[in-house]
Amino acid sequence: MLSNMSASKTKKVSTPKKPASTNGVGKLERFMQKVSDKNAGEPEYIQAVQEVAETILPFMDKNPRYKKAKILERICEPERVLMFRVSWVNDKAEYQINRGFRIEMNSAIGPYKGGLRFHPTVNLGVLKFLAFEQVFKNSLTTLPMGGGKGGSDFDPKGKTDNEIMSFCQSFMTELQRHIGPDTDVPAGDIGVGGREIGYLFGQYKRIRNEFTGVLTGKAIEFGGSLIRPEATGYGTVYFAKEMLATRGKSFQGLVVVISGSGNVAQFAAEKCIEFGAKVVSMSDSSGYIYDKAGITKPKLNFIKKLKNVTRGRIKEYADRYQCEFVAGQKPWGLKCDVALPCATQNELDAKAAQALIKNGCKTVAEGANMPCTPEAVEVFLGEKILFGPGKAANAGGVAVSGLEMSQNALKLHWTSEEVDTKLKSIMVEIHRTCVQYGAEDNFVNYVKGANLGGFVKVADAMLAQGMV
Ligand code: NDP
């Protein structure tokens, strides 16, 4: 029953599919050739663009005003790319050099908005893919936010608090001149949680001498929103709940497999448990745990402390609760009803998708950004299971970031219940938009729905704003 898939196999970035040679798809091939030529060496970016272009190009054929104004070509070109040196000093007084980035992708419907990722795999192509996805996701939330993303190849693992602070201060010393509450509002992502946002905010305030909502994901004491830490994971489960409801089902009694054990995974697990599901697996980059009896709330609290405070490895859960730990592998070979990939991009390939289907999985919602390879998505769509792509399913995080911006601008604070209610209704609305644009005969293609639903608002705003 357990998977034999190696981590290295699933980590591999899949090459974008070669489109078949029908008339309509020939256009896709030509379009993608140009994108590939312009963005050589950025496979994740090319993959993200292709996934969107597959649904947008045929739509533009039917709506020539977008085609004439070359809206998709424009959306694929970042408005601005910033790349900078980050020098800092470690605890041994040695100089360290990292590379910092901010991609300001699209500001048609609001200030650039999107997280910062600190991870050794960060490079220009990865951040461009994330910024591109963010444009559509932010549009889907119904809130006025453009798309951006940033980060660094800095690895926070094993660093002391002092080293993290030193890095964050140096990173913000450059970034601060490019961002602002009405210009560009970063947030967290992989490797950037509450601690990092605190250090980044402190440095921004010190240099600019202003207390503004320039970052989201802040602590409650200095302008954060309640429910922001929970929002991405909760939102993913709210979205999956809506998908299940279209087939007359609920989470009650379902078996759920989750990858990752960071921010998104923790709160996705929490909401699944609250909805009566049994979560049997979580993971980190060293492997996954399989707890047949189910991860209960107290056990989840252990994971939260392990990951957010003592910063240990997931294997310690297996040692503590006497369950299985499978090193170096992903949990997609486990029997389950629902799979929530919540770790990183391209972590679930076609082989894993087939294993999930074979084992009875009927619902997949992406908590992470682009965790399923294009081939895996093809398997899910071919089998007509419920598949919620990240730009819709994980939009709850940025939605509550948008609510944090509103609270900062209004200088007031909403209760947890108020924010959670707004989050729920945003996820329901995103689901409704996906159904509106993605409904096919007896099936909702959520990929198509999310792409078209996200595109139209941005495209109309770009048309109205002229040659920008
Ligand atoms: P965290 O850093 O809190 O957690 C990331 C988790 O994924 C960790 O368990 C980590 O394990 C694991 N992971 C990271 N890289 C890899 C890898 N290459 N292979 C296997 N496991 C890996 O990040 P978040 O939970 O915030 O983000 C997770 C995903 O969700 C990302 O794709 C992010 O872009 C997306 N997302 C996050 C949002 C947010 O609000 N935080 C909003 C929307 C999307 P380890 O600790 O061993 O590295």
Short mmCIF file of N, CA and C in Angstrom, two decimals, residues 21-94:
data_model
loop_
_atom_site.label_atom_id
_atom_site.label_comp_id
_atom_site.label_asym_id
_atom_site.label_seq_id
_atom_site.Cartn_x
_atom_site.Cartn_y
_atom_site.Cartn_z
N SER A 21 -1.30 18.44 -32.95
CA SER A 21 -1.27 19.39 -34.05
C SER A 21 -2.64 19.61 -34.70
N THR A 22 -3.62 20.00 -33.90
CA THR A 22 -4.87 20.46 -34.49
C THR A 22 -4.68 21.95 -34.72
N ASN A 23 -5.60 22.58 -35.51
CA ASN A 23 -5.44 23.99 -35.82
C ASN A 23 -5.30 24.86 -34.59
N GLY A 24 -6.29 24.73 -33.66
CA GLY A 24 -6.30 25.56 -32.46
C GLY A 24 -5.05 25.37 -31.64
N VAL A 25 -4.60 24.13 -31.50
CA VAL A 25 -3.46 23.87 -30.63
C VAL A 25 -2.15 24.24 -31.30
N GLY A 26 -2.13 24.31 -32.63
CA GLY A 26 -0.94 24.78 -33.33
C GLY A 26 -0.58 26.19 -32.89
N LYS A 27 -1.61 26.97 -32.66
CA LYS A 27 -1.42 28.34 -32.17
C LYS A 27 -0.74 28.32 -30.81
N LEU A 28 -1.17 27.37 -30.00
CA LEU A 28 -0.57 27.24 -28.66
C LEU A 28 0.92 26.93 -28.79
N GLU A 29 1.22 26.05 -29.73
CA GLU A 29 2.62 25.67 -29.95
C GLU A 29 3.46 26.90 -30.32
N ARG A 30 2.91 27.70 -31.24
CA ARG A 30 3.65 28.89 -31.68
C ARG A 30 3.79 29.90 -30.53
N PHE A 31 2.71 30.05 -29.80
CA PHE A 31 2.75 30.98 -28.68
C PHE A 31 3.79 30.54 -27.64
N MET A 32 3.77 29.23 -27.35
CA MET A 32 4.68 28.72 -26.33
C MET A 32 6.14 28.75 -26.80
N GLN A 33 6.33 28.63 -28.12
CA GLN A 33 7.70 28.71 -28.63
C GLN A 33 8.29 30.07 -28.31
N LYS A 34 7.48 31.12 -28.52
CA LYS A 34 7.96 32.47 -28.23
C LYS A 34 8.25 32.64 -26.74
N VAL A 35 7.33 32.13 -25.94
CA VAL A 35 7.52 32.24 -24.48
C VAL A 35 8.79 31.49 -24.06
N SER A 36 8.99 30.29 -24.62
CA SER A 36 10.18 29.50 -24.27
C SER A 36 11.45 30.20 -24.70
N ASP A 37 11.43 30.80 -25.92
CA ASP A 37 12.63 31.49 -26.40
C ASP A 37 12.99 32.66 -25.50
N LYS A 38 11.95 33.38 -25.06
CA LYS A 38 12.20 34.57 -24.24
C LYS A 38 12.58 34.24 -22.81
N ASN A 39 12.19 33.05 -22.35
CA ASN A 39 12.40 32.73 -20.94
C ASN A 39 13.19 31.43 -20.80
N ALA A 40 14.24 31.34 -21.60
CA ALA A 40 15.05 30.11 -21.61
C ALA A 40 15.59 29.82 -20.22
N GLY A 41 15.62 28.55 -19.86
CA GLY A 41 16.18 28.16 -18.56
C GLY A 41 15.22 28.41 -17.40
N GLU A 42 13.93 28.64 -17.73
CA GLU A 42 12.95 28.87 -16.66
C GLU A 42 11.79 27.88 -16.82
N PRO A 43 12.03 26.57 -16.61
CA PRO A 43 11.01 25.56 -16.92
C PRO A 43 9.72 25.74 -16.12
N GLU A 44 9.82 26.15 -14.86
CA GLU A 44 8.59 26.30 -14.06
C GLU A 44 7.72 27.42 -14.62
N TYR A 45 8.38 28.51 -15.07
CA TYR A 45 7.62 29.63 -15.62
C TYR A 45 6.92 29.21 -16.92
N ILE A 46 7.66 28.51 -17.77
CA ILE A 46 7.09 28.07 -19.05
C ILE A 46 5.91 27.12 -18.79
N GLN A 47 6.09 26.24 -17.81
CA GLN A 47 5.02 25.30 -17.44
C GLN A 47 3.76 26.04 -16.99
N ALA A 48 3.94 27.07 -16.15
CA ALA A 48 2.79 27.82 -15.62
C ALA A 48 2.07 28.57 -16.74
N VAL A 49 2.85 29.15 -17.66
CA VAL A 49 2.25 29.90 -18.76
C VAL A 49 1.47 28.95 -19.68
N GLN A 50 2.08 27.79 -19.97
CA GLN A 50 1.40 26.86 -20.88
C GLN A 50 0.06 26.41 -20.32
N GLU A 51 0.05 26.15 -19.01
CA GLU A 51 -1.18 25.66 -18.38
C GLU A 51 -2.31 26.69 -18.53
N VAL A 52 -1.94 27.97 -18.47
CA VAL A 52 -2.94 29.03 -18.61
C VAL A 52 -3.27 29.26 -20.09
N ALA A 53 -2.24 29.28 -20.94
CA ALA A 53 -2.44 29.56 -22.36
C ALA A 53 -3.37 28.54 -23.01
N GLU A 54 -3.33 27.29 -22.52
CA GLU A 54 -4.18 26.25 -23.09
C GLU A 54 -5.66 26.62 -23.03
N THR A 55 -6.06 27.32 -21.99
CA THR A 55 -7.48 27.71 -21.92
C THR A 55 -7.72 29.13 -22.42
N ILE A 56 -6.71 30.02 -22.28
CA ILE A 56 -6.95 31.42 -22.65
C ILE A 56 -6.90 31.64 -24.16
N LEU A 57 -6.00 30.96 -24.87
CA LEU A 57 -5.90 31.20 -26.32
C LEU A 57 -7.21 30.92 -27.06
N PRO A 58 -7.86 29.76 -26.82
CA PRO A 58 -9.15 29.53 -27.50
C PRO A 58 -10.19 30.58 -27.09
N PHE A 59 -10.13 31.02 -25.84
CA PHE A 59 -11.08 32.05 -25.36
C PHE A 59 -10.84 33.37 -26.09
N MET A 60 -9.57 33.71 -26.33
CA MET A 60 -9.25 34.97 -27.02
C MET A 60 -9.70 34.92 -28.48
N ASP A 61 -9.67 33.72 -29.05
CA ASP A 61 -10.17 33.59 -30.42
C ASP A 61 -11.64 34.00 -30.51
N LYS A 62 -12.37 33.68 -29.45
CA LYS A 62 -13.81 34.03 -29.44
C LYS A 62 -14.03 35.45 -28.98
N ASN A 63 -13.01 36.08 -28.42
CA ASN A 63 -13.12 37.45 -27.89
C ASN A 63 -11.98 38.29 -28.47
N PRO A 64 -12.11 38.70 -29.75
CA PRO A 64 -10.97 39.30 -30.46
C PRO A 64 -10.42 40.58 -29.84
N ARG A 65 -11.23 41.26 -28.98
CA ARG A 65 -10.70 42.50 -28.41
C ARG A 65 -9.47 42.23 -27.54
N TYR A 66 -9.45 41.07 -26.87
CA TYR A 66 -8.28 40.72 -26.06
C TYR A 66 -7.09 40.38 -26.96
N LYS A 67 -7.42 39.70 -28.06
CA LYS A 67 -6.38 39.24 -28.98
C LYS A 67 -5.71 40.46 -29.64
N LYS A 68 -6.55 41.40 -30.09
CA LYS A 68 -6.03 42.58 -30.77
C LYS A 68 -5.09 43.37 -29.86
N ALA A 69 -5.45 43.44 -28.59
CA ALA A 69 -4.63 44.22 -27.64
C ALA A 69 -3.48 43.38 -27.06
N LYS A 70 -3.31 42.14 -27.58
CA LYS A 70 -2.23 41.25 -27.13
C LYS A 70 -2.16 41.13 -25.60
N ILE A 71 -3.33 40.93 -25.01
CA ILE A 71 -3.40 40.90 -23.55
C ILE A 71 -2.59 39.75 -22.96
N LEU A 72 -2.70 38.55 -23.54
CA LEU A 72 -1.96 37.43 -22.95
C LEU A 72 -0.46 37.63 -23.07
N GLU A 73 -0.01 38.12 -24.22
CA GLU A 73 1.43 38.39 -24.40
C GLU A 73 1.89 39.38 -23.33
N ARG A 74 1.05 40.39 -23.07
CA ARG A 74 1.43 41.40 -22.07
C ARG A 74 1.46 40.81 -20.67
N ILE A 75 0.45 39.96 -20.37
CA ILE A 75 0.39 39.36 -19.02
C ILE A 75 1.63 38.49 -18.77
N CYS A 76 2.17 37.91 -19.84
CA CYS A 76 3.34 37.02 -19.68
C CYS A 76 4.64 37.79 -19.47
N GLU A 77 4.61 39.08 -19.66
CA GLU A 77 5.83 39.89 -19.48
C GLU A 77 5.71 40.65 -18.15
N PRO A 78 6.59 40.39 -17.17
CA PRO A 78 6.47 41.11 -15.89
C PRO A 78 6.58 42.62 -16.09
N GLU A 79 5.80 43.38 -15.33
CA GLU A 79 5.92 44.84 -15.43
C GLU A 79 7.32 45.28 -14.98
N ARG A 80 7.84 44.60 -13.99
CA ARG A 80 9.17 44.97 -13.47
C ARG A 80 9.79 43.77 -12.77
N VAL A 81 11.10 43.58 -12.96
CA VAL A 81 11.82 42.52 -12.25
C VAL A 81 12.99 43.14 -11.49
N LEU A 82 13.03 42.93 -10.21
CA LEU A 82 14.12 43.49 -9.39
C LEU A 82 14.98 42.34 -8.88
N MET A 83 16.27 42.51 -9.00
CA MET A 83 17.18 41.45 -8.55
C MET A 83 18.34 42.16 -7.84
N PHE A 84 18.68 41.72 -6.66
CA PHE A 84 19.66 42.49 -5.90
C PHE A 84 20.52 41.61 -4.98
N ARG A 85 21.65 42.16 -4.60
CA ARG A 85 22.58 41.45 -3.71
C ARG A 85 22.13 41.63 -2.27
N VAL A 86 22.21 40.53 -1.51
CA VAL A 86 21.92 40.63 -0.07
C VAL A 86 23.16 40.11 0.68
N SER A 87 23.92 41.03 1.27
CA SER A 87 25.09 40.62 2.06
C SER A 87 24.69 40.66 3.53
N TRP A 88 25.13 39.69 4.26
CA TRP A 88 24.85 39.66 5.69
C TRP A 88 25.97 38.91 6.39
N VAL A 89 25.97 38.94 7.73
CA VAL A 89 27.08 38.35 8.48
C VAL A 89 26.53 37.27 9.41
N ASN A 90 27.11 36.07 9.37
CA ASN A 90 26.60 35.00 10.23
C ASN A 90 27.20 35.10 11.64
N ASP A 91 26.83 34.15 12.50
CA ASP A 91 27.25 34.23 13.91
C ASP A 91 28.75 34.05 14.10
N LYS A 92 29.41 33.54 13.06
CA LYS A 92 30.88 33.41 13.15
C LYS A 92 31.57 34.62 12.55
N ALA A 93 30.81 35.68 12.34
CA ALA A 93 31.31 36.93 11.76
C ALA A 93 31.84 36.75 10.34
N GLU A 94 31.27 35.74 9.62
CA GLU A 94 31.69 35.54 8.22
C GLU A 94 30.67 36.20 7.29
#
